Short mmCIF file of C-alpha atoms and ligand atoms in Angstrom, two decimals:
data_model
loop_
_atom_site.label_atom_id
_atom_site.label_comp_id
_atom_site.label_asym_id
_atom_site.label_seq_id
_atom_site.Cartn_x
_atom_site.Cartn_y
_atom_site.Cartn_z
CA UNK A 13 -161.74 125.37 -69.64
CA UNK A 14 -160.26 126.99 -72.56
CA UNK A 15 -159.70 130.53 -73.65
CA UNK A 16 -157.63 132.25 -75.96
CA UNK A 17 -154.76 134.90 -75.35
CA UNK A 18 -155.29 138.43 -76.49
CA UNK A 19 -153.79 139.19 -79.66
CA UNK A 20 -151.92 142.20 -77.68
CA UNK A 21 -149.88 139.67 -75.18
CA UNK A 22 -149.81 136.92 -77.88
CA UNK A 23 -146.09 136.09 -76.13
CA UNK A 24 -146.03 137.91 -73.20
CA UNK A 25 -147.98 135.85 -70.75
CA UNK A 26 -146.32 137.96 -67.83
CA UNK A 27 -144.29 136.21 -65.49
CA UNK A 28 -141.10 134.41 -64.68
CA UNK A 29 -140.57 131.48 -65.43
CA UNK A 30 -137.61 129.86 -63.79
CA UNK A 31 -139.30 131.31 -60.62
CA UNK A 32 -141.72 128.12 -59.99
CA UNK A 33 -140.72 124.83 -60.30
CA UNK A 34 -142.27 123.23 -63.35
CA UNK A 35 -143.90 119.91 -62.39
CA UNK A 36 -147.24 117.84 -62.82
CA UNK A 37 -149.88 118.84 -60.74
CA UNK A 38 -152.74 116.14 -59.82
CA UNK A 39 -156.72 116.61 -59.85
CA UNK A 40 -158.49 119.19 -57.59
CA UNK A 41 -156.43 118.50 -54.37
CA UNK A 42 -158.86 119.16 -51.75
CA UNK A 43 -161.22 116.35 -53.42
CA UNK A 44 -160.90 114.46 -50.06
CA UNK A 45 -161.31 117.63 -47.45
CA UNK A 46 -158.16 117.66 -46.49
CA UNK A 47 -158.18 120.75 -46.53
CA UNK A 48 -155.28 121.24 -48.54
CA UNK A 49 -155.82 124.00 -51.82
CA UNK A 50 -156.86 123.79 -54.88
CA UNK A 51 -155.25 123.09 -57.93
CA UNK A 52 -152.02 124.80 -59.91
CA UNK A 53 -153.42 127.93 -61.08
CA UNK A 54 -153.32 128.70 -64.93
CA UNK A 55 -149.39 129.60 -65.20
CA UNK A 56 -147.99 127.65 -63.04
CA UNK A 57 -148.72 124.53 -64.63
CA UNK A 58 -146.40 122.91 -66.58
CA UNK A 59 -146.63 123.59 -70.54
CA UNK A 60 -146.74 121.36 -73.42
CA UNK A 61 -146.32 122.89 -76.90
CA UNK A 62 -147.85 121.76 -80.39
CA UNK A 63 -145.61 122.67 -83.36
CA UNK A 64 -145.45 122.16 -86.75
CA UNK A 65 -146.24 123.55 -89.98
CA UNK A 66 -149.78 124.86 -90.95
CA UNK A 67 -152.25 121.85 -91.39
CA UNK A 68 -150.25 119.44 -90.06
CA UNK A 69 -153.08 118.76 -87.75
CA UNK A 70 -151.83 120.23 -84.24
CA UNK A 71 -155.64 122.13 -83.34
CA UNK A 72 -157.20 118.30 -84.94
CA UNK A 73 -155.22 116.26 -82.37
CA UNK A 74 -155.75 118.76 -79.07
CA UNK A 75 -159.68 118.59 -80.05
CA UNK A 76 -160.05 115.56 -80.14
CA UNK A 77 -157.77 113.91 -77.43
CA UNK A 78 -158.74 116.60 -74.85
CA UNK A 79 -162.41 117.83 -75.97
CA UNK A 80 -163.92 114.84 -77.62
CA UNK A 81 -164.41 116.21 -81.01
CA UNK A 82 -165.01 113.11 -83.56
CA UNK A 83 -162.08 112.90 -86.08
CA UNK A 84 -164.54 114.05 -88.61
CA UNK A 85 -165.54 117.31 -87.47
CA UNK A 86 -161.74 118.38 -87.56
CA UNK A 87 -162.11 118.80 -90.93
CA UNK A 88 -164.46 122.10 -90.39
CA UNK A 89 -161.51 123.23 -88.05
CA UNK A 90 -159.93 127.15 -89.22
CA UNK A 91 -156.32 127.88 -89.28
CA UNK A 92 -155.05 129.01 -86.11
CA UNK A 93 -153.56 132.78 -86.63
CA UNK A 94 -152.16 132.75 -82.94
CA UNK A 95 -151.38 130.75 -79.76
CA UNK A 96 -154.47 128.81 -78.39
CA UNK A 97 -153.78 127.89 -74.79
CA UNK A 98 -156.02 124.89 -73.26
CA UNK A 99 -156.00 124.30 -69.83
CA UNK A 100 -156.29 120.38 -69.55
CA UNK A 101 -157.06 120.22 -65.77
CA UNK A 102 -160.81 120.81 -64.69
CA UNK A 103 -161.90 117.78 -65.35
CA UNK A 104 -158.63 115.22 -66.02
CA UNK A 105 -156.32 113.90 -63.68
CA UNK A 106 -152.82 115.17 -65.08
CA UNK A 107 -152.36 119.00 -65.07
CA UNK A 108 -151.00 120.85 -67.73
CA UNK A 109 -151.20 123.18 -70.63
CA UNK A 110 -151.60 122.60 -74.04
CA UNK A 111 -150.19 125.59 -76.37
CA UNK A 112 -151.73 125.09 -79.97
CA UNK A 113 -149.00 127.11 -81.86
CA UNK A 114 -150.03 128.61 -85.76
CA UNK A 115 -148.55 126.75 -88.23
CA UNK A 116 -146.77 129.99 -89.68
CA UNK A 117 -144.77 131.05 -86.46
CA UNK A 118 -141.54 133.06 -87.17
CA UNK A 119 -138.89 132.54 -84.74
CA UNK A 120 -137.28 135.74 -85.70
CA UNK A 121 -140.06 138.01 -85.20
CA UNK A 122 -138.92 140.15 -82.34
CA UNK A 123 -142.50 140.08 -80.59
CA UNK A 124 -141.74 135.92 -80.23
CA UNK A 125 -140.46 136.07 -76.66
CA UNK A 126 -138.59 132.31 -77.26
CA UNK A 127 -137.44 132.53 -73.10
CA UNK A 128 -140.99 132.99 -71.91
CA UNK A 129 -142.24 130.29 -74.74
CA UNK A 130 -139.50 127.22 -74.07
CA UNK A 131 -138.15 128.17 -70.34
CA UNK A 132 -141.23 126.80 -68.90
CA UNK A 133 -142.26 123.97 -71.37
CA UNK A 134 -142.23 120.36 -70.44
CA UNK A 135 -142.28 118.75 -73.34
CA UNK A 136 -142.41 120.22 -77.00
CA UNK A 137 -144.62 117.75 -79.62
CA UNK A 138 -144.10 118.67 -83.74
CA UNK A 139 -146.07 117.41 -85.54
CA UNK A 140 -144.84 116.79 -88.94
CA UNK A 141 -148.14 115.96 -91.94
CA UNK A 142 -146.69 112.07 -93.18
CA UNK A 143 -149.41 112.52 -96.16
CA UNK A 144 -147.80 115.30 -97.56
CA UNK A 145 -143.83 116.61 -98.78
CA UNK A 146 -141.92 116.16 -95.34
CA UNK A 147 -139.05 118.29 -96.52
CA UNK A 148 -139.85 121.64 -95.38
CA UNK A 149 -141.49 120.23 -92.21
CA UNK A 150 -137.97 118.94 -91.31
CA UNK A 151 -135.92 121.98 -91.81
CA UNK A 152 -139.13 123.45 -89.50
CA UNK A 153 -138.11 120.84 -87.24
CA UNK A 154 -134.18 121.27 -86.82
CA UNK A 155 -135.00 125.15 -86.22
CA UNK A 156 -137.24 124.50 -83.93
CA UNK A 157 -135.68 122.36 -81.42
CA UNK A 158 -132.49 124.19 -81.70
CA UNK A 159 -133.91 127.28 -81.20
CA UNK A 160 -135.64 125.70 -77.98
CA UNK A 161 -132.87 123.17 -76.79
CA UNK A 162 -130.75 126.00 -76.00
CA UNK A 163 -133.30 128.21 -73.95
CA UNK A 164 -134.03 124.97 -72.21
CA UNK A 165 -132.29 121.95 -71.81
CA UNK A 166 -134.77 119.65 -70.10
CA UNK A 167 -137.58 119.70 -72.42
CA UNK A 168 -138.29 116.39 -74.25
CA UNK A 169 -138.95 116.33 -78.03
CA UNK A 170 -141.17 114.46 -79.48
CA UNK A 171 -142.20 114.11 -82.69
CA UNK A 172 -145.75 113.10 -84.46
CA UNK A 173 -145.64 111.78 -87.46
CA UNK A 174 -149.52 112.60 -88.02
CA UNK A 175 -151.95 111.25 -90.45
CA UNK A 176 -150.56 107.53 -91.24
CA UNK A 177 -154.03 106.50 -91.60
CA UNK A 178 -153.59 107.50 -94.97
CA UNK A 179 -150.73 105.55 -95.57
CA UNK A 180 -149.93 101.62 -96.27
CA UNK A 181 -148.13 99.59 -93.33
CA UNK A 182 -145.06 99.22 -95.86
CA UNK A 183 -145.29 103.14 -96.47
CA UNK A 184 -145.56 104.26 -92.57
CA UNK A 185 -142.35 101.95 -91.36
CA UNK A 186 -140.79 103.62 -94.30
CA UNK A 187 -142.04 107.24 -93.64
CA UNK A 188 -140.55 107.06 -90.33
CA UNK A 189 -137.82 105.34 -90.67
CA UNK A 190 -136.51 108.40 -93.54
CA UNK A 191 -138.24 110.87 -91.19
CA UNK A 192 -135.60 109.50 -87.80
CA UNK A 193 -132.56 109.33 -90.53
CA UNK A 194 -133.14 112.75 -91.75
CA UNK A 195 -134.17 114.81 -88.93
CA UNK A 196 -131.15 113.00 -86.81
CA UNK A 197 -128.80 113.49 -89.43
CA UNK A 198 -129.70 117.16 -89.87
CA UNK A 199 -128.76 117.05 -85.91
CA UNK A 200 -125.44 115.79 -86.01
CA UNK A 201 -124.77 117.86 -89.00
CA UNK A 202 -125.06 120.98 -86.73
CA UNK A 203 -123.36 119.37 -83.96
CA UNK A 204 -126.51 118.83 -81.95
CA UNK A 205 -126.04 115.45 -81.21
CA UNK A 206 -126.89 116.05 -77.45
CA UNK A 207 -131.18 116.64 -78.43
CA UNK A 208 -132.50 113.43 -78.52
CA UNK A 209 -136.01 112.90 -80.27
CA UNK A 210 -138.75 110.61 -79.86
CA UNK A 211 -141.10 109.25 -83.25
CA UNK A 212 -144.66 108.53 -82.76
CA UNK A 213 -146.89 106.82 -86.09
CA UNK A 214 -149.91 109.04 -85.39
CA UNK A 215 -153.89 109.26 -86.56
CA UNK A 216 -156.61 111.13 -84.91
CA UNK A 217 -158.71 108.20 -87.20
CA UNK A 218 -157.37 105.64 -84.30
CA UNK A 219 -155.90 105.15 -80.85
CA UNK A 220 -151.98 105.89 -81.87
CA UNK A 221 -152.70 109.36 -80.93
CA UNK A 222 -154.35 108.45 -77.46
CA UNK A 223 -151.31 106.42 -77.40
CA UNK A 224 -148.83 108.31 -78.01
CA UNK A 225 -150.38 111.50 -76.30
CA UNK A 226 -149.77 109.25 -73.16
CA UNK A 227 -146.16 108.61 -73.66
CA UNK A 228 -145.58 111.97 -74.02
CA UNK A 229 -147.52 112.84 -70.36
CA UNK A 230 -146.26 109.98 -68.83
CA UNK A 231 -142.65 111.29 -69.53
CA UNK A 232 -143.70 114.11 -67.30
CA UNK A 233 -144.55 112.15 -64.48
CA UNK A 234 -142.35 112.29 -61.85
CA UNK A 235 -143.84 109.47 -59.68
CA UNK A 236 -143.78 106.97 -62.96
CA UNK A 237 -141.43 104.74 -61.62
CA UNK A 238 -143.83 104.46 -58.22
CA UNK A 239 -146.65 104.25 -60.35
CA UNK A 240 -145.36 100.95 -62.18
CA UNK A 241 -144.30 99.20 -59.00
CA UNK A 242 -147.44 99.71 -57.94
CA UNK A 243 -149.10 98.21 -60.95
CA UNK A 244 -145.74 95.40 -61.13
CA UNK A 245 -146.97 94.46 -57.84
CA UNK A 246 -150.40 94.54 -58.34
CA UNK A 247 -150.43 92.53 -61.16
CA UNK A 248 -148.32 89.68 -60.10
CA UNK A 249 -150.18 89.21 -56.63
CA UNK A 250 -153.28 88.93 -58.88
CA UNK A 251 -152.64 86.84 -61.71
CA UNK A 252 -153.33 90.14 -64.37
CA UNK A 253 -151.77 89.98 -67.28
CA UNK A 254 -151.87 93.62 -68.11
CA UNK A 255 -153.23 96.79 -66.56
CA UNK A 256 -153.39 100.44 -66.95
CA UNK A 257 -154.05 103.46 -65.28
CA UNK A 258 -155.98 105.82 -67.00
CA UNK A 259 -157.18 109.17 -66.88
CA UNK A 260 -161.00 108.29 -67.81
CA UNK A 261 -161.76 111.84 -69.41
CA UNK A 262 -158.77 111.34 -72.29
CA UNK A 263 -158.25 108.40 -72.17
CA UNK A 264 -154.40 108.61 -71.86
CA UNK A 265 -152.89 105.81 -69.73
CA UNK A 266 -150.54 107.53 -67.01
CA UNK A 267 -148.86 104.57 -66.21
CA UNK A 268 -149.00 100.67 -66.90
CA UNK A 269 -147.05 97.48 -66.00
CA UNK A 270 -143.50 97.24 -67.35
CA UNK A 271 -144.72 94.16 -69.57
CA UNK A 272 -144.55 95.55 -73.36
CA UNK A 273 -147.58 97.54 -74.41
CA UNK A 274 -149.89 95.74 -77.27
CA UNK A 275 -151.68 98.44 -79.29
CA UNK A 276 -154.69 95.94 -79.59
CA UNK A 277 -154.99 95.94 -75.39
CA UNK A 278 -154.94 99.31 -75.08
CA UNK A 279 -157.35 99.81 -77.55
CA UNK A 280 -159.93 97.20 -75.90
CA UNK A 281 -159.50 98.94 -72.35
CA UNK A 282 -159.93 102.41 -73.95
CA UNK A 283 -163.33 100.94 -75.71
CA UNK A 284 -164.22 99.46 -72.44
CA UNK A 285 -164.03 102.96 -70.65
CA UNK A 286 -166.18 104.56 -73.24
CA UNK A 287 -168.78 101.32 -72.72
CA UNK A 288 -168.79 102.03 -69.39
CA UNK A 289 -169.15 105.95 -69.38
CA UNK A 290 -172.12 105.60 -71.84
CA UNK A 291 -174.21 102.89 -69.57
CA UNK A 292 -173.34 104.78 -66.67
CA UNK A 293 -174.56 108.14 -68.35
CA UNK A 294 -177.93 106.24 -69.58
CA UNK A 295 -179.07 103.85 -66.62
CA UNK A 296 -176.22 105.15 -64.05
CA UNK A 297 -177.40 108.84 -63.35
CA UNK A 298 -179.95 109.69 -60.10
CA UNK A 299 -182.38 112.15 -60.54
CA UNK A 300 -179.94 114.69 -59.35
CA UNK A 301 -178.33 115.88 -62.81
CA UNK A 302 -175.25 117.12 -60.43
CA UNK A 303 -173.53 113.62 -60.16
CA UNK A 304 -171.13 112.38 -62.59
CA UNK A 305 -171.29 109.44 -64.31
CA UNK A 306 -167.93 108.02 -62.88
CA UNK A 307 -168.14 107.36 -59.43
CA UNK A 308 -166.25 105.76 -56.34
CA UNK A 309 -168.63 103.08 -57.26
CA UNK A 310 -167.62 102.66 -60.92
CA UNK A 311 -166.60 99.38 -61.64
CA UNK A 312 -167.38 96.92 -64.57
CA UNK A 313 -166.42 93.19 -66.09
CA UNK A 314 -166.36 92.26 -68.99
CA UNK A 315 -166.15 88.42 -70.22
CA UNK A 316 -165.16 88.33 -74.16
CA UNK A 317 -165.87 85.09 -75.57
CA UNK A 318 -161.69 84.30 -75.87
CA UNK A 319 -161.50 83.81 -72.06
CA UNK A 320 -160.35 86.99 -71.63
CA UNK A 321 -161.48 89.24 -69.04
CA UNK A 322 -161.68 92.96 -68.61
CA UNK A 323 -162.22 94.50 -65.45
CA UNK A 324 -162.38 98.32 -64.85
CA UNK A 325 -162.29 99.81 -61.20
CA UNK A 326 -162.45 103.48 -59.96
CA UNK A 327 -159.48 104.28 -58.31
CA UNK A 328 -160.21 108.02 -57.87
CA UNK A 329 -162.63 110.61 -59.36
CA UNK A 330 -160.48 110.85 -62.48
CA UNK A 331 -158.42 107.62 -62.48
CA UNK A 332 -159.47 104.44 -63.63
CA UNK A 333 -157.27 101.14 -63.63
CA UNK A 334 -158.53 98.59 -66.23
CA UNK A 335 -156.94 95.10 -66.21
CA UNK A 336 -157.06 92.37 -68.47
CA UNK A 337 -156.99 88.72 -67.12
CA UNK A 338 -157.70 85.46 -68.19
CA UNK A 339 -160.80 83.90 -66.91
CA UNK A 340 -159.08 80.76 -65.26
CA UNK A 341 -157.91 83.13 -62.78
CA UNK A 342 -160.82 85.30 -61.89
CA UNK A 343 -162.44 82.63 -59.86
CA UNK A 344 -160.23 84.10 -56.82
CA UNK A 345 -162.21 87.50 -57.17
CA UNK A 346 -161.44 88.17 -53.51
CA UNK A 347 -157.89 88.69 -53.87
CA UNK A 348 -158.01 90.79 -56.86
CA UNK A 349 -160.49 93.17 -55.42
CA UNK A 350 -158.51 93.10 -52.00
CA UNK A 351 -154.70 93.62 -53.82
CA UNK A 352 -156.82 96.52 -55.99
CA UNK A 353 -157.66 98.57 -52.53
CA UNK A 354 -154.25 98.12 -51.74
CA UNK A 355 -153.09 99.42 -54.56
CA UNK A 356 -155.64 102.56 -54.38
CA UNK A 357 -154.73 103.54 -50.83
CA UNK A 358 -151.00 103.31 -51.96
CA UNK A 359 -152.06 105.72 -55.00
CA UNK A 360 -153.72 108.13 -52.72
CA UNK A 361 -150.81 108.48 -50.85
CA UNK A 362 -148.49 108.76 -53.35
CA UNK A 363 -150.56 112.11 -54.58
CA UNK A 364 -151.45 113.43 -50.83
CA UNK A 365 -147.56 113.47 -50.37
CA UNK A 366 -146.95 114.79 -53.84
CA UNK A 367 -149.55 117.40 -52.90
CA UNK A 368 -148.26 118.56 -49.66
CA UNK A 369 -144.39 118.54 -50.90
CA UNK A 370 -146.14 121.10 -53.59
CA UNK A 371 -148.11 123.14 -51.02
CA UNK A 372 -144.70 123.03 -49.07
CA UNK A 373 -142.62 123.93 -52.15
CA UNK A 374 -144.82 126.88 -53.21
CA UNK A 375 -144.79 128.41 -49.78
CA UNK A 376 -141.19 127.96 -49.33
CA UNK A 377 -140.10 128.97 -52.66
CA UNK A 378 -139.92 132.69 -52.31
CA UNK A 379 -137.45 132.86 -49.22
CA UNK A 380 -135.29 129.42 -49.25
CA UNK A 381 -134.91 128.46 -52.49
CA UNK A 382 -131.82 126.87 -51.98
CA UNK A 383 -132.34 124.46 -48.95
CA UNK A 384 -136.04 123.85 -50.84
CA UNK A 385 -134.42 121.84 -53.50
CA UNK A 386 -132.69 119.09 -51.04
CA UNK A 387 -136.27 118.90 -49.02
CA UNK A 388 -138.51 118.62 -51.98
CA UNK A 389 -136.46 115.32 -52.62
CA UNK A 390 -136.62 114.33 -49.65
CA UNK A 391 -140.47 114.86 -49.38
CA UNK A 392 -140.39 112.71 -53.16
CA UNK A 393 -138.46 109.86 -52.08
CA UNK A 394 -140.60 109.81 -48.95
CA UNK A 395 -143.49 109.81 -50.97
CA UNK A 396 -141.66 106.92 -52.75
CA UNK A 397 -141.09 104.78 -49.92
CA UNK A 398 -144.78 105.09 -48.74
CA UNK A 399 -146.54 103.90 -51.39
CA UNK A 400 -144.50 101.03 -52.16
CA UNK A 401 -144.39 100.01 -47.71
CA UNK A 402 -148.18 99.83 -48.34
CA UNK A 403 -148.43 97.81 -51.67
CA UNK A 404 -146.09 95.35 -49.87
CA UNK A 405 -148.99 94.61 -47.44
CA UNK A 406 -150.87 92.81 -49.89
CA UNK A 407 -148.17 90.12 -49.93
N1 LIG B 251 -156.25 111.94 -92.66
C1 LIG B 251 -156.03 112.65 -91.56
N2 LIG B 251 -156.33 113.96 -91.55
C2 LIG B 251 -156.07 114.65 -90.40
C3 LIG B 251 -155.52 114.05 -89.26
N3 LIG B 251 -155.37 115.01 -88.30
C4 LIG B 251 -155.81 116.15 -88.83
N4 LIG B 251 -156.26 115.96 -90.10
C5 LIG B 251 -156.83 116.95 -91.01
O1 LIG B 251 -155.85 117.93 -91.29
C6 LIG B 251 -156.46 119.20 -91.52
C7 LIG B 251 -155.73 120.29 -90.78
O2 LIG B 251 -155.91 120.09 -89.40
P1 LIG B 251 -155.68 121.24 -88.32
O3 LIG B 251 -155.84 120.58 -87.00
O4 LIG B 251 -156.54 122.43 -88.59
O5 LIG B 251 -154.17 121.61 -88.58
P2 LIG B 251 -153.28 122.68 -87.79
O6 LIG B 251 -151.90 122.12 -87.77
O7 LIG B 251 -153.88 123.04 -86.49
O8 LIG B 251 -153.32 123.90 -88.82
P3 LIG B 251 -152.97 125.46 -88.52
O9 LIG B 251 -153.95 125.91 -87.50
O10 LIG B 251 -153.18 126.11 -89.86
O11 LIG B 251 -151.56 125.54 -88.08
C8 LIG B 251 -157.92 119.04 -91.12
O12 LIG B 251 -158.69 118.95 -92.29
C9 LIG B 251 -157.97 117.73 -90.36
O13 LIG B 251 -159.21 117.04 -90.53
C10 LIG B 251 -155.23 112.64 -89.31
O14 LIG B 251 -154.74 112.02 -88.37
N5 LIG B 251 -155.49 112.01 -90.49
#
């Protein structure tokens, strides 16, 4: 679901911010009848922001990693005159909202409520146009997370420098390397050593920006650290060399193994997802036009002729986890498939928990919001020790 604000309450979405605690929500909760509710309503999820001057490419990179528009079509994209808000959560995993921010924002108009914009944002991505002068994008850049680092301490910066594809490998190392010197120096210049910034090589023409769309969500994530035990476990009971999580609808990867990320892996298991959505949406599909094309029965293998295997199971209705393993060790199919239901009851309940502690927080939040902190970490490192009790089963 999309929409767009009014022009009338273009920064005045209407509500406090400090008053909820800002945190990922997960999927429609009450996918299993649990009975417990839906998901995060609208402002209550957390918020991330795309800055950055105009055509830097901000509405290109929210189209096409969230709504499947084809790199090419962004070029028929219009300016954005005010701020787009996306809800990513209907039909993904991870929920959040995107803010697509015009390029021409002034910080000093008085009608840019900066409190209401940065007190509830997670993380804050600029994106910053590689192809083209940098220099005014920078001092854009130092404004901007000044202006926002002292509204809100805890948001994360990250910044895209967008459109390498144009760009030779010489030219992109350095591109970013001046872009990190400059924009840090400008930092420490204005004694703002404290904001730390993160650089991403992006291209909507490739996966970097799948890529580095994840690292920014994953940074959000409270339960990443559970998440990678999981797959740490999971992988070394199994004889995988590498696997992912992944939220099938944008492809983003909300967690992996702690074994270094190769772009070229990622890519295959992203490829692999779309192979599999697009058989299962030709030859997959029952008469009844109601059922998706990713099921609890999704799974796939894939041999590639360098005895490498790929093999993609449903973990829930929006998660995938795609390995890769060499052949050699996929005669002991057994084991991987019984680790891998292991590992998807210990998912389950590391979200049911996660769910509940939010049901409990939101309830609790309006009378105790002092003894609500201490519980809410004890519900997460209860949530903790759960998941990783049952992955030690498969042992
Ligand atoms: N070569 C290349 N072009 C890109 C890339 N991303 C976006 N573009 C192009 O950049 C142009 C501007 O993209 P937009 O997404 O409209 O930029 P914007 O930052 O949202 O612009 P405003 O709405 O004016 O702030 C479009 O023609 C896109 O096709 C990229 O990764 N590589």
């Amino acid at each position: 679901m999309s929409y767009e604000q009014d022009d009338d309450d273009q920064y005045n979405a209407g509500y406090d911010v400090g008053s909820f605690p800002k945190d990922f929500g997960y999927g429609p909760f009450d996918q299993d009848g649990d009975g417990l509710p839906g998901p995060l309503v609208g402002e209550q999820k957390p918020r991330i922001l795309l800055m950055g001057l105009r055509r830097s490419g901000k509405s290109s990179i929210q189209k096409v990693v969230f709504h499947k528009m084809s790199p090419n079509e962004t070029l028929f994209l219009e300016s954005t005159n005010k701020i787009i808000k996306d809800d990513i959560s209907n039909s993904s995993f991870v929920q959040f909202q995107i803010w697509d921010f015009p390029g021409q924002i002034d910080f000093f108009d008085p009608t840019f409520d900066s409190d209401m914009i940065f007190g509830g944002c997670g993380a804050l991505v600029f994106v910053i146009d590689a192809q083209d002068d940098y220099t005014d994008a920078l001092n854009k850049l130092h404004l901007t997370v000044t202006k926002a680092f002292k509204v809100n301490q805890g948001i994360r910066f990250e910044v895209f420098i967008h459109k390498v594809d144009g760009l030779s490998d010489d030219y992109k190392m350095e591109t970013q390397r001046d872009i990190h010197q400059r924009a840090n120096d400008d930092l420490a210049d204005s004694s703002c050593d404290q904001i730390h910034l993160s650089f991403h090589l992006t291209s909507i023409y490739d996966h970097s920006i799948f890529e580095a769309f994840s690292k920014v969500v994953q940074k959000l994530i409270p339960q990443l650290p559970t998440l990678e035990n999981l797959l740490n476990i999971l992988i070394s009971n199994s004889a995988i060399e590498k696997a992912f999580l992944f939220d099938v609808v944008s492809k983003i990867y909300i967690a992996t193994d702690s074994s270094p990320v190769d772009m070229q892996s990622y890519e295959l298991c992203c490829d692999m997802i779309d192979v599999v959505i697009d058989v299962s949406c030709i030859y997959g599909l029952q008469d009844d036009t109601e059922a998706a094309a990713f099921d609890f029965q999704s799974s796939s293998l894939i041999k590639l002729n360098n005895g490498t295997i790929l093999y993609l199971r449903e973990v829930n209705k929006f998660l995938a986890l795609v390995c890769i393993l060499r052949e050699d060790n996929f005669d002991r199919q057994g084991i991987i498939d019984y680790n891998f239901l292991c590992f998807r009851e210990a998912i389950q309940q590391v979200f049911e928990l996660r769910n509940k502690s939010q049901v409990y927080v939101a309830l609790t939040t309006n009378h105790h919001s002092n003894v609500l902190s201490n519980q809410n970490t004890t519900v997460n490192s209860e949530t903790q020790n759960t998941a990783l009790n049952s992955a030690a089963v498969q042992r």
